[in-house]
Amino acid sequence: MEELQTLVLTTLDRNNVIEDSIDLKSTKGEPLDQLALLGTLNSLKSKEMVDYSAITREFWKLTKEGEQIANEGSHEARVFAAVPAGPQGLPIKELQTILGATAKIGQANAFKKKWISKQGDNLVRLVDSIQDQTQKDIQEIQKTGELKDTKVLNDLKKRKLVEKQKSTSYKITKGKEFALEVKKEATDITFEMLQSGEWKNASFKKYNFDAVGVPPNGGYLHPLMKVRQEFREIFFEMGFEEMATNCFAESSFWNFDALYQPQQHPARDAHDTFFLKDPANTDRFPRDLMERIKTTHENGGNTGSTGYNYVWKEEDAGKMLLRTHTTAVSSNMLYKLAEKTKETGEFRPAKYFSIDRVFRNESVDATHLAEFHQIEGVIADKNLTLGDLIGFMDVFFKKMGMNQIRFKPTYNPYTEPSMEIFSYHTDLKKWVEIGNSGMFRPEMLLPLGLPPDVRVIAWGLGLERPTMVKYNISNIRDLLGHKVRIDMIKEYPICRLDKKMGKELATAKDEE
């Protein structure tokens, strides 16, 4: 840059103005790179040493094929040269061997100009000599960048022998701070400047507020987190409070027993659940609550139920595990809500949600992982009904862009009634299961200490499935785990649940 700065400043000092930078030559006599010159001019202009204006011109440039014609002649001229004089001429099949791909184009143009004709299987000359005007026109463009005959120029463009290009050079004038020597400007105030007072006399580089910053290399969200944030926004918009779910290790008491799930239930087996070795057990749960839950499991307690009629064991409830669902957190929050109600003497409705990781001892394949994310919401209020749950589900899923919802009865240990949630997928043209829902049973709520007239509706769905649909990912291991591409995290856009993306968009385009 210093060499270019010196060249520009000395030329300006000598001539007062540089009319066109295209005429400037380097110390070696070579044309200047105008893009490199622009950087130098911007640097000098920022110091008000020079000013400049752009000069834009259009010109025609030869293509690779055009350059070949300028050097070797047009296709038709080369065909004419290949055909010997005399009545015998040249066999057509030999022309291809001599000229290759040029033969077909050149033969057609030579026929058109009546330079040659066909006699049997041979080509013969119709004239003794020719003038290759195409080559002359091409050479003129090569030399000057233009051609006066626009008709010929358009024909050469159609034949892809020339193409239009633009070049930019600059008219350069002196600025108000013009000098032959470039004064070095400081970019920052340093500690030493402040200490010595040098900053008072220093010349600082002007700050360019229009400059584009360097894109940051970090700060990208994983697609799961983008979809998670979209769900969080929906919950917050509807007045929900987010539950703390930062403890992955949980006791069987909160994960199963508090949910009225019997201790002999298959889900509590080692082949379905990850149990911890250290610590393997805990007794850190409220003793009075434990007694109420124990009684409810054994004989129904004061819930009006007969219970499961088995001997409940504290050692089974104390087994530590990786939580299999976030409902373990929901049961704990409902217990705290009940305790708060006892303290204040007044029940206040509550709406909770959580989106976090859960763990199941499952075989890993293209659609299943041993760990995944669960979205869960619960609403606690007096005298809620199944109609409230259905109505709320309709509003909730419409905010996700799902307008057609229907429900199917199912069984869950801790909800009754229970329903699977289906949405009609317009692109797949079928009903797709999207979640599970239900009303928590009295056998779960009453031992927690909630008032008898309080009902709790709840629903849950996975985070991975909508993410895979939104970002057109077919294998869940490409979304989560050691096979994830880091570049994928940077490339994928933000999520819009109410807009078609990924697989949905691809399916729609295929149908069109």
Short mmCIF file of C-alpha atoms in Angstrom, two decimals:
data_model
loop_
_atom_site.label_atom_id
_atom_site.label_comp_id
_atom_site.label_asym_id
_atom_site.label_seq_id
_atom_site.Cartn_x
_atom_site.Cartn_y
_atom_site.Cartn_z
CA MET A 1 0.00 0.00 0.00
CA GLU A 2 2.86 2.42 0.77
CA GLU A 3 4.18 2.09 -2.81
CA LEU A 4 0.72 2.93 -4.22
CA GLN A 5 0.32 5.86 -1.82
CA THR A 6 3.66 7.30 -2.92
CA LEU A 7 2.76 6.85 -6.61
CA VAL A 8 -0.61 8.61 -6.23
CA LEU A 9 0.75 11.50 -4.13
CA THR A 10 3.81 12.20 -6.31
CA THR A 11 1.71 12.06 -9.50
CA LEU A 12 -0.82 14.49 -7.97
CA ASP A 13 1.98 16.80 -6.82
CA ARG A 14 3.36 16.85 -10.36
CA ASN A 15 0.09 17.10 -12.35
CA ASN A 16 -2.38 18.53 -9.75
CA VAL A 17 -5.00 15.99 -10.95
CA ILE A 18 -5.12 12.41 -12.22
CA GLU A 19 -7.82 12.42 -14.89
CA ASP A 20 -8.06 8.64 -15.16
CA SER A 21 -6.24 6.13 -12.97
CA ILE A 22 -6.33 3.64 -15.87
CA ASP A 23 -3.33 5.57 -17.23
CA LEU A 24 -1.28 5.08 -14.08
CA LYS A 25 1.52 2.53 -14.30
CA SER A 26 3.50 0.84 -11.57
CA THR A 27 7.26 1.39 -11.16
CA LYS A 28 7.70 -1.67 -13.39
CA GLY A 29 5.52 -0.11 -16.09
CA GLU A 30 2.60 -2.50 -15.48
CA PRO A 31 -1.11 -1.45 -15.30
CA LEU A 32 -2.40 -0.97 -11.74
CA ASP A 33 -4.91 -3.24 -10.04
CA GLN A 34 -7.83 -0.80 -9.69
CA LEU A 35 -9.29 -2.70 -6.72
CA ALA A 36 -6.00 -2.41 -4.81
CA LEU A 37 -5.85 1.27 -5.80
CA LEU A 38 -9.35 1.81 -4.38
CA GLY A 39 -8.15 0.61 -0.95
CA THR A 40 -5.26 3.11 -1.11
CA LEU A 41 -7.59 5.95 -2.16
CA ASN A 42 -10.02 5.20 0.70
CA SER A 43 -7.13 5.29 3.17
CA LEU A 44 -5.88 8.65 1.82
CA LYS A 45 -9.41 10.07 1.64
CA SER A 46 -10.03 9.21 5.30
CA LYS A 47 -7.08 11.52 6.06
CA GLU A 48 -8.53 14.17 3.67
CA MET A 49 -5.36 14.01 1.60
CA VAL A 50 -7.14 13.16 -1.67
CA ASP A 51 -10.61 13.01 -3.14
CA TYR A 52 -11.79 10.83 -6.00
CA SER A 53 -14.76 9.97 -8.20
CA ALA A 54 -15.46 6.72 -10.07
CA ILE A 55 -15.26 6.42 -13.85
CA THR A 56 -17.30 3.46 -15.07
CA ARG A 57 -16.96 2.16 -18.62
CA GLU A 58 -18.39 -0.82 -20.48
CA PHE A 59 -16.35 -2.84 -22.96
CA TRP A 60 -16.47 -6.13 -24.84
CA LYS A 61 -14.12 -8.94 -24.02
CA LEU A 62 -13.39 -12.14 -25.94
CA THR A 63 -14.46 -15.46 -24.52
CA LYS A 64 -12.09 -18.41 -24.63
CA GLU A 65 -13.61 -19.48 -27.94
CA GLY A 66 -13.31 -15.89 -29.21
CA GLU A 67 -9.61 -15.81 -28.35
CA GLN A 68 -9.11 -19.03 -30.31
CA ILE A 69 -10.77 -17.44 -33.38
CA ALA A 70 -8.61 -14.32 -33.02
CA ASN A 71 -5.49 -16.50 -33.13
CA GLU A 72 -6.46 -19.33 -35.53
CA GLY A 73 -9.32 -17.93 -37.62
CA SER A 74 -13.09 -18.51 -37.61
CA HIS A 75 -14.60 -21.99 -37.67
CA GLU A 76 -15.82 -21.56 -41.25
CA ALA A 77 -12.41 -20.27 -42.42
CA ARG A 78 -10.69 -23.28 -40.89
CA VAL A 79 -13.16 -25.59 -42.66
CA PHE A 80 -12.47 -23.80 -45.98
CA ALA A 81 -8.72 -24.16 -45.42
CA ALA A 82 -9.12 -27.88 -44.71
CA VAL A 83 -10.94 -28.50 -48.03
CA PRO A 84 -8.35 -28.70 -50.84
CA ALA A 85 -8.92 -26.93 -54.17
CA GLY A 86 -10.09 -29.02 -57.09
CA PRO A 87 -13.11 -31.21 -57.94
CA GLN A 88 -12.12 -34.01 -55.55
CA GLY A 89 -12.43 -31.88 -52.42
CA LEU A 90 -12.44 -33.65 -49.01
CA PRO A 91 -14.54 -36.56 -47.69
CA ILE A 92 -16.98 -35.27 -45.06
CA LYS A 93 -16.01 -37.94 -42.53
CA GLU A 94 -12.35 -36.80 -42.66
CA LEU A 95 -13.27 -33.21 -41.74
CA GLN A 96 -14.30 -34.30 -38.24
CA THR A 97 -10.95 -36.03 -37.79
CA ILE A 98 -9.03 -32.93 -38.88
CA LEU A 99 -10.93 -30.21 -37.00
CA GLY A 100 -12.79 -32.01 -34.19
CA ALA A 101 -15.73 -30.11 -32.65
CA THR A 102 -15.08 -27.09 -34.91
CA ALA A 103 -16.07 -29.09 -38.01
CA LYS A 104 -19.85 -29.09 -37.45
CA ILE A 105 -20.19 -25.35 -36.70
CA GLY A 106 -17.68 -24.33 -39.38
CA GLN A 107 -19.27 -26.51 -42.07
CA ALA A 108 -22.73 -24.97 -41.46
CA ASN A 109 -21.36 -21.40 -41.60
CA ALA A 110 -19.25 -22.16 -44.71
CA PHE A 111 -22.39 -23.53 -46.45
CA LYS A 112 -24.28 -20.39 -45.41
CA LYS A 113 -21.59 -18.11 -46.87
CA LYS A 114 -21.43 -20.28 -50.03
CA TRP A 115 -17.75 -20.97 -49.64
CA ILE A 116 -18.19 -24.75 -50.03
CA SER A 117 -20.81 -27.23 -51.18
CA LYS A 118 -21.54 -30.92 -50.91
CA GLN A 119 -20.96 -33.30 -53.82
CA GLY A 120 -21.85 -36.84 -52.91
CA ASP A 121 -19.92 -37.68 -49.74
CA ASN A 122 -17.34 -34.96 -50.33
CA LEU A 123 -17.00 -31.23 -49.64
CA VAL A 124 -15.67 -29.05 -52.47
CA ARG A 125 -14.75 -25.37 -52.70
CA LEU A 126 -17.08 -22.94 -54.51
CA VAL A 127 -14.59 -20.01 -54.44
CA ASP A 128 -10.85 -19.75 -54.84
CA SER A 129 -10.22 -17.54 -51.79
CA ILE A 130 -12.07 -15.99 -48.84
CA GLN A 131 -11.83 -13.02 -46.48
CA ASP A 132 -12.27 -14.03 -42.82
CA GLN A 133 -14.25 -11.00 -41.68
CA THR A 134 -15.25 -12.74 -38.40
CA GLN A 135 -11.59 -13.02 -37.38
CA LYS A 136 -11.00 -9.35 -38.27
CA ASP A 137 -14.01 -8.25 -36.18
CA ILE A 138 -12.86 -10.38 -33.26
CA GLN A 139 -9.34 -8.92 -33.48
CA GLU A 140 -10.78 -5.40 -33.52
CA ILE A 141 -12.72 -6.12 -30.31
CA GLN A 142 -9.62 -7.70 -28.78
CA LYS A 143 -7.66 -4.51 -29.52
CA THR A 144 -10.21 -1.76 -28.72
CA GLY A 145 -12.92 -3.43 -26.63
CA GLU A 146 -15.63 -2.25 -29.03
CA LEU A 147 -17.05 -2.65 -32.56
CA LYS A 148 -19.00 -0.04 -34.51
CA ASP A 149 -21.27 -2.51 -36.33
CA THR A 150 -23.86 -3.34 -33.63
CA LYS A 151 -25.51 -6.00 -35.81
CA VAL A 152 -22.25 -7.96 -36.11
CA LEU A 153 -21.58 -7.38 -32.41
CA ASN A 154 -24.94 -8.86 -31.41
CA ASP A 155 -24.30 -11.84 -33.68
CA LEU A 156 -20.92 -12.47 -32.03
CA LYS A 157 -22.61 -12.21 -28.62
CA LYS A 158 -25.22 -14.82 -29.63
CA ARG A 159 -22.40 -17.10 -30.77
CA LYS A 160 -20.84 -16.61 -27.31
CA LEU A 161 -17.61 -15.30 -28.78
CA VAL A 162 -17.72 -12.01 -26.84
CA GLU A 163 -19.21 -10.83 -23.56
CA LYS A 164 -19.87 -7.40 -22.05
CA GLN A 165 -17.91 -6.39 -18.99
CA LYS A 166 -17.56 -3.30 -16.79
CA SER A 167 -14.42 -1.66 -15.47
CA THR A 168 -14.03 1.09 -12.91
CA SER A 169 -11.18 3.57 -12.68
CA TYR A 170 -10.95 6.85 -10.80
CA LYS A 171 -10.43 10.58 -11.26
CA ILE A 172 -8.23 11.71 -8.37
CA THR A 173 -7.82 15.24 -7.01
CA LYS A 174 -5.97 16.82 -4.08
CA GLY A 175 -7.66 17.03 -0.69
CA LYS A 176 -7.41 19.91 1.81
CA GLU A 177 -4.79 18.03 3.85
CA PHE A 178 -2.72 17.02 0.81
CA ALA A 179 0.94 16.29 1.51
CA LEU A 180 3.65 14.09 0.06
CA GLU A 181 4.18 12.31 3.37
CA VAL A 182 1.44 10.20 4.99
CA LYS A 183 1.17 11.01 8.66
CA LYS A 184 0.65 7.94 10.83
CA GLU A 185 -2.60 8.12 12.78
CA ALA A 186 -3.32 6.47 16.10
CA THR A 187 -6.30 4.12 16.29
CA ASP A 188 -6.66 3.88 20.07
CA ILE A 189 -5.86 5.90 23.18
CA THR A 190 -3.31 3.86 25.11
CA PHE A 191 -2.37 3.91 28.79
CA GLU A 192 1.02 5.38 27.86
CA MET A 193 -0.65 8.24 25.93
CA LEU A 194 -2.78 9.12 28.92
CA GLN A 195 0.18 8.98 31.26
CA SER A 196 2.46 11.16 29.11
CA GLY A 197 -0.19 13.51 27.74
CA GLU A 198 0.75 12.54 24.18
CA TRP A 199 -2.94 12.06 23.34
CA LYS A 200 -3.46 15.84 23.32
CA ASN A 201 -1.29 16.31 20.21
CA ALA A 202 -1.82 12.92 18.57
CA SER A 203 -3.64 12.56 15.25
CA PHE A 204 -6.38 9.93 15.50
CA LYS A 205 -7.87 7.92 12.68
CA LYS A 206 -11.51 8.81 12.04
CA TYR A 207 -14.01 6.23 13.15
CA ASN A 208 -16.03 4.77 10.28
CA PHE A 209 -19.53 4.26 11.64
CA ASP A 210 -20.68 2.77 8.31
CA ALA A 211 -18.11 -0.03 8.28
CA VAL A 212 -19.46 -3.57 8.51
CA GLY A 213 -18.19 -5.44 11.54
CA VAL A 214 -16.50 -8.82 11.42
CA PRO A 215 -19.09 -11.60 11.84
CA PRO A 216 -18.59 -13.33 15.23
CA ASN A 217 -17.27 -16.88 15.16
CA GLY A 218 -19.36 -18.00 18.12
CA GLY A 219 -22.74 -17.49 19.67
CA TYR A 220 -24.74 -19.88 17.47
CA LEU A 221 -27.67 -21.80 18.91
CA HIS A 222 -28.17 -25.51 18.29
CA PRO A 223 -31.39 -26.22 16.29
CA LEU A 224 -32.90 -27.88 19.39
CA MET A 225 -32.32 -24.70 21.36
CA LYS A 226 -33.89 -22.58 18.59
CA VAL A 227 -37.07 -24.68 18.64
CA ARG A 228 -36.96 -24.79 22.44
CA GLN A 229 -36.90 -20.99 22.58
CA GLU A 230 -39.90 -20.80 20.24
CA PHE A 231 -41.87 -23.09 22.58
CA ARG A 232 -40.77 -21.04 25.60
CA GLU A 233 -42.09 -17.87 23.95
CA ILE A 234 -45.48 -19.55 23.46
CA PHE A 235 -45.64 -20.62 27.12
CA PHE A 236 -44.60 -17.17 28.41
CA GLU A 237 -47.15 -15.51 26.13
CA MET A 238 -49.85 -17.67 27.72
CA GLY A 239 -48.81 -16.73 31.27
CA PHE A 240 -46.85 -19.85 32.31
CA GLU A 241 -44.05 -20.02 34.86
CA GLU A 242 -40.95 -22.07 33.97
CA MET A 243 -40.05 -24.85 36.40
CA ALA A 244 -36.44 -25.41 37.52
CA THR A 245 -35.33 -28.65 35.85
CA ASN A 246 -31.56 -28.49 36.33
CA CYS A 247 -31.32 -31.71 38.37
CA PHE A 248 -31.09 -34.76 36.10
CA ALA A 249 -30.63 -37.22 38.99
CA GLU A 250 -33.90 -37.91 40.77
CA SER A 251 -35.29 -40.30 43.35
CA SER A 252 -37.79 -43.00 42.42
CA PHE A 253 -40.05 -41.34 44.98
CA TRP A 254 -40.60 -38.20 42.91
CA ASN A 255 -40.16 -39.91 39.54
CA PHE A 256 -42.63 -42.75 40.15
CA ASP A 257 -44.23 -43.04 43.60
CA ALA A 258 -45.50 -39.44 43.88
CA LEU A 259 -47.16 -39.96 40.48
CA TYR A 260 -49.11 -42.97 41.77
CA GLN A 261 -47.07 -45.37 39.65
CA PRO A 262 -46.87 -48.78 41.39
CA GLN A 263 -43.50 -50.16 42.41
CA GLN A 264 -44.00 -53.28 40.28
CA HIS A 265 -44.68 -51.24 37.13
CA PRO A 266 -42.52 -52.41 34.13
CA ALA A 267 -41.19 -48.85 33.58
CA ARG A 268 -39.33 -49.17 36.90
CA ASP A 269 -37.24 -52.11 35.66
CA ALA A 270 -33.53 -51.72 34.91
CA HIS A 271 -34.08 -52.40 31.20
CA ASP A 272 -36.21 -49.24 30.94
CA THR A 273 -34.51 -46.91 33.44
CA PHE A 274 -30.93 -45.83 34.23
CA PHE A 275 -30.35 -46.42 37.97
CA LEU A 276 -27.36 -44.79 39.70
CA LYS A 277 -24.61 -46.73 41.47
CA ASP A 278 -23.29 -43.88 43.60
CA PRO A 279 -25.31 -42.60 45.32
CA ALA A 280 -27.64 -45.54 44.85
CA ASN A 281 -30.25 -44.48 47.45
CA THR A 282 -31.66 -41.43 49.18
CA ASP A 283 -34.17 -40.67 51.93
CA ARG A 284 -34.35 -36.95 51.18
CA PHE A 285 -38.08 -36.58 50.76
CA PRO A 286 -40.78 -35.34 53.18
CA ARG A 287 -41.65 -38.08 55.68
CA ASP A 288 -45.29 -37.06 56.16
CA LEU A 289 -45.78 -36.98 52.37
CA MET A 290 -44.10 -40.38 52.10
CA GLU A 291 -46.55 -41.85 54.60
CA ARG A 292 -49.56 -40.47 52.70
CA ILE A 293 -48.25 -41.82 49.38
CA LYS A 294 -47.46 -45.20 50.98
CA THR A 295 -51.04 -45.46 52.29
CA THR A 296 -52.52 -44.40 48.94
CA HIS A 297 -50.53 -47.08 47.09
CA GLU A 298 -51.47 -49.80 49.56
CA ASN A 299 -55.19 -49.12 50.13
CA GLY A 300 -56.15 -45.79 48.54
CA GLY A 301 -56.00 -43.80 51.78
CA ASN A 302 -58.55 -40.95 51.85
CA THR A 303 -58.81 -40.70 48.06
CA GLY A 304 -61.82 -43.00 47.66
CA SER A 305 -59.66 -45.46 45.71
CA THR A 306 -58.77 -49.03 46.69
CA GLY A 307 -55.09 -48.44 45.81
CA TYR A 308 -52.94 -51.17 44.29
CA ASN A 309 -53.21 -53.61 47.26
CA TYR A 310 -49.50 -54.34 47.72
CA VAL A 311 -46.87 -53.67 50.37
CA TRP A 312 -45.13 -50.38 49.50
CA LYS A 313 -41.38 -50.34 50.24
CA GLU A 314 -39.39 -47.25 51.19
CA GLU A 315 -36.15 -48.77 49.84
CA ASP A 316 -37.67 -48.95 46.35
CA ALA A 317 -38.78 -45.31 46.58
CA GLY A 318 -35.27 -44.28 47.63
CA LYS A 319 -33.50 -45.69 44.56
CA MET A 320 -31.67 -42.96 42.63
CA LEU A 321 -32.04 -42.73 38.85
CA LEU A 322 -31.75 -40.45 35.85
CA ARG A 323 -35.23 -38.97 35.53
CA THR A 324 -37.37 -40.66 32.88
CA HIS A 325 -39.72 -37.68 32.49
CA THR A 326 -39.98 -34.07 33.66
CA THR A 327 -43.27 -34.94 35.40
CA ALA A 328 -41.04 -35.73 38.40
CA VAL A 329 -40.44 -31.97 38.62
CA SER A 330 -44.17 -31.26 38.14
CA SER A 331 -45.11 -33.44 41.12
CA ASN A 332 -42.56 -31.62 43.27
CA MET A 333 -43.91 -28.21 42.16
CA LEU A 334 -47.49 -29.26 42.92
CA TYR A 335 -46.39 -30.36 46.42
CA LYS A 336 -44.80 -26.91 46.96
CA LEU A 337 -48.01 -25.30 45.70
CA ALA A 338 -49.99 -27.33 48.24
CA GLU A 339 -47.62 -26.31 51.06
CA LYS A 340 -47.93 -22.66 50.07
CA THR A 341 -51.72 -22.99 50.08
CA LYS A 342 -51.57 -24.33 53.66
CA GLU A 343 -49.35 -21.43 54.75
CA THR A 344 -51.49 -18.66 53.21
CA GLY A 345 -54.86 -20.35 53.64
CA GLU A 346 -55.70 -19.49 50.05
CA PHE A 347 -55.27 -21.51 46.88
CA ARG A 348 -53.99 -19.57 43.88
CA PRO A 349 -54.20 -21.13 40.37
CA ALA A 350 -50.85 -21.97 38.80
CA LYS A 351 -49.51 -22.66 35.30
CA TYR A 352 -46.12 -24.38 35.03
CA PHE A 353 -44.03 -25.59 32.11
CA SER A 354 -40.64 -27.19 31.54
CA ILE A 355 -38.48 -28.12 28.54
CA ASP A 356 -35.50 -30.24 29.45
CA ARG A 357 -33.64 -33.51 29.04
CA VAL A 358 -34.88 -36.92 30.18
CA PHE A 359 -33.31 -40.39 29.97
CA ARG A 360 -34.60 -43.81 28.95
CA ASN A 361 -32.72 -47.10 28.62
CA GLU A 362 -33.64 -47.55 24.95
CA SER A 363 -31.82 -48.89 21.90
CA VAL A 364 -30.38 -46.07 19.79
CA ASP A 365 -31.52 -45.91 16.16
CA ALA A 366 -32.42 -43.30 13.52
CA THR A 367 -35.44 -42.05 15.50
CA HIS A 368 -34.61 -42.94 19.13
CA LEU A 369 -31.95 -41.86 21.60
CA ALA A 370 -31.25 -42.87 25.19
CA GLU A 371 -31.67 -39.19 26.10
CA PHE A 372 -34.07 -36.68 24.65
CA HIS A 373 -36.01 -33.51 25.52
CA GLN A 374 -39.54 -33.41 26.89
CA ILE A 375 -41.91 -30.42 26.74
CA GLU A 376 -44.43 -30.45 29.58
CA GLY A 377 -47.14 -28.10 30.77
CA VAL A 378 -49.50 -28.30 33.78
CA ILE A 379 -52.39 -26.09 34.89
CA ALA A 380 -53.78 -26.29 38.43
CA ASP A 381 -57.12 -24.66 39.20
CA LYS A 382 -60.42 -25.42 40.86
CA ASN A 383 -63.01 -27.54 39.07
CA LEU A 384 -61.11 -27.94 35.78
CA THR A 385 -62.68 -30.43 33.36
CA LEU A 386 -61.64 -32.46 30.35
CA GLY A 387 -63.26 -29.74 28.22
CA ASP A 388 -60.79 -27.21 29.62
CA LEU A 389 -57.91 -29.49 28.63
CA ILE A 390 -59.23 -29.95 25.07
CA GLY A 391 -59.92 -26.23 24.68
CA PHE A 392 -56.50 -25.27 25.94
CA MET A 393 -54.80 -27.83 23.67
CA ASP A 394 -56.61 -26.32 20.70
CA VAL A 395 -55.26 -22.83 21.49
CA PHE A 396 -51.76 -24.06 22.37
CA PHE A 397 -51.21 -26.08 19.20
CA LYS A 398 -52.72 -23.37 16.97
CA LYS A 399 -49.90 -21.12 18.15
CA MET A 400 -47.56 -23.80 16.77
CA GLY A 401 -49.28 -23.65 13.39
CA MET A 402 -51.36 -26.82 13.95
CA ASN A 403 -54.98 -25.97 13.24
CA GLN A 404 -56.53 -29.45 13.05
CA ILE A 405 -56.33 -31.34 16.36
CA ARG A 406 -58.08 -34.48 17.55
CA PHE A 407 -57.76 -36.75 20.57
CA LYS A 408 -57.75 -40.50 21.18
CA PRO A 409 -58.33 -42.18 24.59
CA THR A 410 -55.28 -43.91 26.06
CA TYR A 411 -53.90 -45.15 29.41
CA ASN A 412 -51.39 -43.45 31.71
CA PRO A 413 -50.75 -44.58 35.33
CA TYR A 414 -51.13 -41.09 36.79
CA THR A 415 -53.77 -39.44 34.58
CA GLU A 416 -57.43 -40.33 34.13
CA PRO A 417 -58.88 -39.63 31.67
CA SER A 418 -55.83 -39.73 29.35
CA MET A 419 -55.64 -38.76 25.68
CA GLU A 420 -53.14 -38.99 22.85
CA ILE A 421 -53.01 -35.81 20.73
CA PHE A 422 -53.01 -35.98 16.94
CA SER A 423 -52.57 -33.23 14.36
CA TYR A 424 -53.45 -33.46 10.67
CA HIS A 425 -50.28 -32.98 8.62
CA THR A 426 -51.42 -31.26 5.41
CA ASP A 427 -48.24 -32.16 3.50
CA LEU A 428 -48.11 -35.81 4.58
CA LYS A 429 -51.93 -35.95 4.29
CA LYS A 430 -52.35 -38.02 7.45
CA TRP A 431 -52.91 -37.67 11.19
CA VAL A 432 -49.63 -37.62 13.14
CA GLU A 433 -49.29 -38.21 16.91
CA ILE A 434 -47.73 -35.12 18.51
CA GLY A 435 -48.17 -35.63 22.26
CA ASN A 436 -49.93 -37.06 25.30
CA SER A 437 -52.27 -35.45 27.82
CA GLY A 438 -54.65 -36.06 30.68
CA MET A 439 -55.96 -35.04 34.11
CA PHE A 440 -53.86 -35.99 37.13
CA ARG A 441 -55.64 -38.61 39.25
CA PRO A 442 -56.94 -37.82 42.79
CA GLU A 443 -54.63 -40.61 44.04
CA MET A 444 -51.73 -38.35 42.97
CA LEU A 445 -53.10 -34.91 43.92
CA LEU A 446 -54.70 -35.53 47.32
CA PRO A 447 -51.59 -37.06 48.98
CA LEU A 448 -49.61 -34.00 47.76
CA GLY A 449 -51.95 -31.91 49.91
CA LEU A 450 -53.92 -30.00 47.28
CA PRO A 451 -57.55 -29.08 48.11
CA PRO A 452 -60.13 -31.71 46.98
CA ASP A 453 -61.73 -29.41 44.40
CA VAL A 454 -58.42 -28.60 42.65
CA ARG A 455 -57.89 -30.34 39.34
CA VAL A 456 -54.67 -30.44 37.32
CA ILE A 457 -54.57 -30.84 33.54
CA ALA A 458 -51.26 -31.77 31.91
CA TRP A 459 -49.77 -32.55 28.53
CA GLY A 460 -46.37 -33.34 27.08
CA LEU A 461 -44.57 -33.82 23.77
CA GLY A 462 -41.03 -34.35 22.55
CA LEU A 463 -38.75 -31.56 21.32
CA GLU A 464 -36.76 -33.64 18.83
CA ARG A 465 -39.62 -34.60 16.47
CA PRO A 466 -40.76 -31.04 15.62
CA THR A 467 -37.10 -30.02 15.29
CA MET A 468 -36.39 -32.83 12.81
CA VAL A 469 -39.47 -31.85 10.78
CA LYS A 470 -38.63 -28.13 10.84
CA TYR A 471 -35.01 -28.65 9.73
CA ASN A 472 -35.56 -31.64 7.42
CA ILE A 473 -33.39 -34.02 9.48
CA SER A 474 -34.11 -37.72 8.94
CA ASN A 475 -31.67 -39.23 11.47
CA ILE A 476 -31.90 -38.06 15.08
CA ARG A 477 -28.20 -38.89 15.56
CA ASP A 478 -27.39 -36.02 13.16
CA LEU A 479 -29.25 -33.71 15.54
CA LEU A 480 -27.87 -34.82 18.91
CA GLY A 481 -24.75 -36.75 19.81
CA HIS A 482 -21.19 -37.20 18.57
CA LYS A 483 -22.17 -37.24 14.87
CA VAL A 484 -23.48 -33.66 14.86
CA ARG A 485 -21.74 -31.37 12.34
CA ILE A 486 -20.61 -28.11 13.95
CA ASP A 487 -21.24 -26.29 10.63
CA MET A 488 -24.89 -27.37 10.80
CA ILE A 489 -25.35 -25.31 13.96
CA LYS A 490 -24.14 -22.19 12.10
CA GLU A 491 -26.09 -22.83 8.89
CA TYR A 492 -29.60 -23.51 10.17
CA PRO A 493 -31.96 -20.49 10.44
CA ILE A 494 -34.10 -19.47 13.41
CA CYS A 495 -37.24 -21.56 13.99
CA ARG A 496 -40.78 -20.43 13.20
CA LEU A 497 -43.35 -22.94 14.44
CA ASP A 498 -46.13 -21.07 12.64
CA LYS A 499 -44.31 -21.15 9.27
CA LYS A 500 -43.43 -24.06 6.99
CA MET A 501 -39.76 -25.03 7.09
CA GLY A 502 -37.50 -27.95 6.23
CA LYS A 503 -39.30 -31.19 5.51
CA GLU A 504 -42.70 -29.45 5.46
CA LEU A 505 -41.52 -26.99 2.79
CA ALA A 506 -39.75 -29.69 0.76
CA THR A 507 -42.90 -31.84 0.73
CA ALA A 508 -45.03 -28.88 -0.38
CA LYS A 509 -42.63 -28.12 -3.28
CA ASP A 510 -42.63 -31.76 -4.39
CA GLU A 511 -46.44 -31.70 -4.63
CA GLU A 512 -46.36 -28.51 -6.70
#
